[in-house]
Coordinates of C-alpha atoms and ligand atoms in Angstrom, one line a residue:
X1 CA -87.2 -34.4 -20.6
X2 CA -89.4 -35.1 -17.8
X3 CA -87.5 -35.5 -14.5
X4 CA -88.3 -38.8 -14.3
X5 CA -86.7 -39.6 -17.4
X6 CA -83.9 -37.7 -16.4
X7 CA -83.1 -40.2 -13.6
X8 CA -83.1 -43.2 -16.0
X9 CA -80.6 -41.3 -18.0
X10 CA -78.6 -40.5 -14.9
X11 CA -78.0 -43.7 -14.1
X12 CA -77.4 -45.4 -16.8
X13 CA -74.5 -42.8 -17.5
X14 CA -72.9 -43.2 -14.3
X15 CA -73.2 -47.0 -14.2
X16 CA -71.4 -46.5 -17.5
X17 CA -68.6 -45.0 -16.2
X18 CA -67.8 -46.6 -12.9
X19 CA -65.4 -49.7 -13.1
X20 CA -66.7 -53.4 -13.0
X21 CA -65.5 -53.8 -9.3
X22 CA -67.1 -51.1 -8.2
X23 CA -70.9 -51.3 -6.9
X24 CA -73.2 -47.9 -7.2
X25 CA -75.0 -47.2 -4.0
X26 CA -78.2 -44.6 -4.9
X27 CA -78.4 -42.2 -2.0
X28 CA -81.8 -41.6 -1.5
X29 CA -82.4 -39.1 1.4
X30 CA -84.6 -36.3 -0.1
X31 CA -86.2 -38.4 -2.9
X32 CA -89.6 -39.9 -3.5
X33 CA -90.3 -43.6 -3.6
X34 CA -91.3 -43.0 -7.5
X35 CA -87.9 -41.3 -8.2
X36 CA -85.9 -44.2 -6.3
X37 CA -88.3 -46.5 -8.3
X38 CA -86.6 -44.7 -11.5
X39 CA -83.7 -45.1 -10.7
X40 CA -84.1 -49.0 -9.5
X41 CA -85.5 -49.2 -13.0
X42 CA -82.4 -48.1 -14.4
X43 CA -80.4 -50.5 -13.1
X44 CA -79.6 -49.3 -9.3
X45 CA -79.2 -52.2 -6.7
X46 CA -78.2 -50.7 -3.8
X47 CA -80.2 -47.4 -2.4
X48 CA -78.1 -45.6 0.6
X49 CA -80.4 -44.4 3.4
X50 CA -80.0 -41.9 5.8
X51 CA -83.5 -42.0 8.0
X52 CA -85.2 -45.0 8.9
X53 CA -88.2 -43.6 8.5
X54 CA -87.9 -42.4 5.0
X55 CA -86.6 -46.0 4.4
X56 CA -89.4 -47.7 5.7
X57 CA -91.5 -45.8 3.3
X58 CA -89.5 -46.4 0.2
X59 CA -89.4 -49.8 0.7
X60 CA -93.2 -50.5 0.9
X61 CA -93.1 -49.4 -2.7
X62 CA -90.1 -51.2 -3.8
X63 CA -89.2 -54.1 -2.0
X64 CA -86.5 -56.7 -1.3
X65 CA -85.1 -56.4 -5.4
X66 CA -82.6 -54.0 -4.4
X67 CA -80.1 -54.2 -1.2
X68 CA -80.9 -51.3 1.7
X69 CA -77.6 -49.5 2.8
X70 CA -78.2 -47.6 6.2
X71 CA -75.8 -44.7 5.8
X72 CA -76.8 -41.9 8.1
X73 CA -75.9 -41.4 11.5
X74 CA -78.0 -44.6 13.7
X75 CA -79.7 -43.5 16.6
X76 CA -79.7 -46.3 19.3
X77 CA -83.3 -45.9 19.5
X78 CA -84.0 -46.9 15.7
X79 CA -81.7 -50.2 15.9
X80 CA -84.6 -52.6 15.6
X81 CA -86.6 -50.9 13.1
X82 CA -83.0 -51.0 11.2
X83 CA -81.7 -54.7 11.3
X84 CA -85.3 -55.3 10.3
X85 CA -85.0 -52.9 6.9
X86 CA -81.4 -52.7 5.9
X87 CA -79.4 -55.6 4.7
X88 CA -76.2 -53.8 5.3
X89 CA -75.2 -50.9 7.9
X90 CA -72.5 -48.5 6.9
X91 CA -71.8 -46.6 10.0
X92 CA -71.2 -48.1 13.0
X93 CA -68.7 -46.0 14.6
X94 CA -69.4 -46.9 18.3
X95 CA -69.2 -50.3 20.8
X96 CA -72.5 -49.7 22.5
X97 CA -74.2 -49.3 19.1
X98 CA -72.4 -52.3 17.6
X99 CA -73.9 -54.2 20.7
X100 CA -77.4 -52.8 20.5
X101 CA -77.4 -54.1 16.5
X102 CA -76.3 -57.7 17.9
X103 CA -78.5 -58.2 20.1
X104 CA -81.3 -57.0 17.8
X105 CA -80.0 -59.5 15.1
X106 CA -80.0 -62.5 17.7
X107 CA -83.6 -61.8 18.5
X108 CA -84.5 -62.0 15.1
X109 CA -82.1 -64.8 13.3
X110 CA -80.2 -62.5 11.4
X111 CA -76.9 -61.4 10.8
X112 CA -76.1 -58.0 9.9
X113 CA -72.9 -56.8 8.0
X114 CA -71.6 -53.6 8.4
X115 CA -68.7 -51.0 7.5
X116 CA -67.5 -49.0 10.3
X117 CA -67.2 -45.4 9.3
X118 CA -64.1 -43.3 10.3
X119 CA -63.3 -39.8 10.8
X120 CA -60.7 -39.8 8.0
X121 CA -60.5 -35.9 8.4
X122 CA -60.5 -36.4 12.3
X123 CA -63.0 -33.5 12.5
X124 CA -65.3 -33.1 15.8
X125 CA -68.1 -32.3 14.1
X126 CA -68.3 -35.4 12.0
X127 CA -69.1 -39.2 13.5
X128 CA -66.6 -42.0 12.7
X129 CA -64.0 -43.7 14.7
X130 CA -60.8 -41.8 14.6
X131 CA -58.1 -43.3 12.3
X132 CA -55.3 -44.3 15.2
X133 CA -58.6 -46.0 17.0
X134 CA -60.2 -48.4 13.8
X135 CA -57.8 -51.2 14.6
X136 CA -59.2 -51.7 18.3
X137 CA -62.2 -50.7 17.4
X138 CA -62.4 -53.7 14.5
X139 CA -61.1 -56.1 17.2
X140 CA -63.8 -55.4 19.8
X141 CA -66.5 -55.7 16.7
X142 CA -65.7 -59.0 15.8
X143 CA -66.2 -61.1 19.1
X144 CA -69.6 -60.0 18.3
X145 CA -71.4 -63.3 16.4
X146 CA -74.3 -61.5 14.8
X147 CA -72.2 -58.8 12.8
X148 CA -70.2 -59.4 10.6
X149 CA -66.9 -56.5 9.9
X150 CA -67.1 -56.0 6.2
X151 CA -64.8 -52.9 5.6
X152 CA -64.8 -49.3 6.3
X153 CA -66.7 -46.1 4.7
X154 CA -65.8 -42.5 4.9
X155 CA -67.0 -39.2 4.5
X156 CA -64.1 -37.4 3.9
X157 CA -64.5 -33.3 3.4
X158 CA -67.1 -31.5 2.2
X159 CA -65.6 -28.6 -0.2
X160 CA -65.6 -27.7 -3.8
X161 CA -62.4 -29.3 -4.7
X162 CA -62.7 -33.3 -5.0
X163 CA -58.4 -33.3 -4.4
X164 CA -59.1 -31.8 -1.0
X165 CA -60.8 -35.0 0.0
X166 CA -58.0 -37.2 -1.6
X167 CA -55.5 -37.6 1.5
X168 CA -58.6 -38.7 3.4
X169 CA -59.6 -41.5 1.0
X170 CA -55.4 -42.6 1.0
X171 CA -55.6 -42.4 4.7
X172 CA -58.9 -44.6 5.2
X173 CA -57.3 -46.8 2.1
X174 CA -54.2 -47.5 4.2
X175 CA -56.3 -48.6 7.1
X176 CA -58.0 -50.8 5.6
X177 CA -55.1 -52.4 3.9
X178 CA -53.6 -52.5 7.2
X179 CA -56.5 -54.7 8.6
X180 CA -56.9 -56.4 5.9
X181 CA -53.7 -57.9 6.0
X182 CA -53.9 -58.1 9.2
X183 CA -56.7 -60.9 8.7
X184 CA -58.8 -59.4 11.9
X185 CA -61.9 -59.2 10.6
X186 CA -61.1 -62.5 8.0
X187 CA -62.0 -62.9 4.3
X188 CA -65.4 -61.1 4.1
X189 CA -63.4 -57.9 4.6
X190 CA -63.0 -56.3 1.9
X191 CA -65.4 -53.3 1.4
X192 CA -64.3 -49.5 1.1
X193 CA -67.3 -47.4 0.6
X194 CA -65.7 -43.9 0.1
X195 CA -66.8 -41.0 -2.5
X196 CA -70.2 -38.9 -3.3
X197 CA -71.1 -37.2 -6.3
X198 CA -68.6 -34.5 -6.1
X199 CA -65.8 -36.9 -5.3
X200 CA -66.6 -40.4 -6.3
X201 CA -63.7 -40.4 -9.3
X202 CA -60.8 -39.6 -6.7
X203 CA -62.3 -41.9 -4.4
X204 CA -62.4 -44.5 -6.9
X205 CA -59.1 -44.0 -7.6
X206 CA -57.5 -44.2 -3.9
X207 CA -59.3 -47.7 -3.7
X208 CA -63.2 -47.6 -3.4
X209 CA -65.6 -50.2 -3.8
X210 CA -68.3 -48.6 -3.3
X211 CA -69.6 -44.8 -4.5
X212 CA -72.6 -43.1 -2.6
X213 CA -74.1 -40.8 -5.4
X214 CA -77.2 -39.1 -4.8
X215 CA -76.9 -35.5 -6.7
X216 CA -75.8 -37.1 -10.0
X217 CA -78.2 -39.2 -10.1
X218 CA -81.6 -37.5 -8.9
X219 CA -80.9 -33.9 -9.0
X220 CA -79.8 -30.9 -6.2
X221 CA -82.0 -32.0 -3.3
X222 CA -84.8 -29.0 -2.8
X223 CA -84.2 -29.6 1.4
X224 CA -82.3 -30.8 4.0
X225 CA -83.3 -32.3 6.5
X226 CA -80.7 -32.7 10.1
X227 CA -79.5 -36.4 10.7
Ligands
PLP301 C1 -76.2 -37.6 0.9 C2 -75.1 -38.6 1.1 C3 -74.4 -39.0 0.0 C4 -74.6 -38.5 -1.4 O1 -74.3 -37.2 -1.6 P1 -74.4 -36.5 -3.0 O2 -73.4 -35.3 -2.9 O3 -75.8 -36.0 -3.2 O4 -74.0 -37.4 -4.0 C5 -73.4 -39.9 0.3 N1 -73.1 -40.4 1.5 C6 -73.9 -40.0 2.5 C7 -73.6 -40.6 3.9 C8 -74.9 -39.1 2.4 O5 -75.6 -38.7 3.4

């Protein structure tokens, strides 16, 4: 099978598997236009990705018939270039940053929905809002007009055993319950992006929405490169 076929294959088996509610977000970072192409082909409408640049590229080739999920870590920086590609951001995790996308999105018409990502594990090394602060945080976001609070995302752990990330998911699950009921961020909350491809089925199962796969899908990335 040539890789490319592979892909097609991927994605048709996890699309397969995942539950009606929940939407499949291709994480791209590492891949080739032509491989995300694939994978669009396959049936993928939302493409996760973690460098503007590298999204700028891929969308040249493919277009406006998928939605573009901005899920690395935003540089202030690369804000314009961003509310210009991405039709959703997935981790804002600061007030200045929220700001910075606002103001872009005024200038140009548009409003931008985002999740804000938290630091369900409360690690230092990892960006997100810490759990006790995502309540205050929410309510500063949303006296912003040109973004609009659409739930929260998570990393969660990276180690071998999916379970370890678990209390993580609950956690970021309860939160968002919490503000949900809360009515804070209103009706259009209601997003919980949460799981990659070693941990998407627990994730699904505490409450996500949304699954980030890349792995799965395309392969073990041959590089990394730092966010
Ligand atoms: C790379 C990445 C993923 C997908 O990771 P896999 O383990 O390859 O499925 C999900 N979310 C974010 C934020 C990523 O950077």
């Amino acid at each position: 099978m040539t890789s490319l076929s592979r892909i097609r294959n991927n994605v048709r088996s996890v699309l397969d598997e995942l539950p009606g509610h929940v939407q499949l977000v291709a994480a791209g970072k590492t891949r080739t236009p032509e491989e995300l192409l694939e994978a669009v082909e396959a049936g993928v409408g939302i493409i996760g990705e973690n460098y503007v640049q590298e999204a700028e590229t891929a969308k040249k080739v493919i277009g406006s018939r998928v939605k573009w999920h901005f899920i690395g870590h935003l540089q202030k920086n690369k804000v314009n270039k961003a509310v210009d590609l991405f039709d959703m951001i997935e981790t804002v995790d600061s007030v200045s940053l929220a700001e910075r996308i606002d103001r872009r999105c005024e200038k140009s018409g548009k409003v931008m929905p985002v999740l804000v990502e938290v630091n369900s594990g409360e690690e230092p090394s990892k960006s997100g809002v810490m759990p006790e602060d995502t309540v205050r945080f929410i309510e500063e976001l949303v006296r912003l007009s040109n973004i609009e609070v659409r739930g929260l995302m998570t990393m969660g752990p990276f180690t071998e055993d999916p379970e370890d990330a678990r209390p993580c998911f609950a956690r970021t699950r309860s939160i968002f319950t919490r503000i949900r009921d809360l009515g804070i961020a209103g009706t259009g909350f209601r997003h919980l992006s949460m799981g990659m491809t070693g941990s998407y089925r627990v994730a699904i199962e505490e409450g996500a929405d949304m699954v980030r796969i890349g792995t799965l899908i395309f392969g073990e990335r041959e590089y990394r490169k730092k966010g």
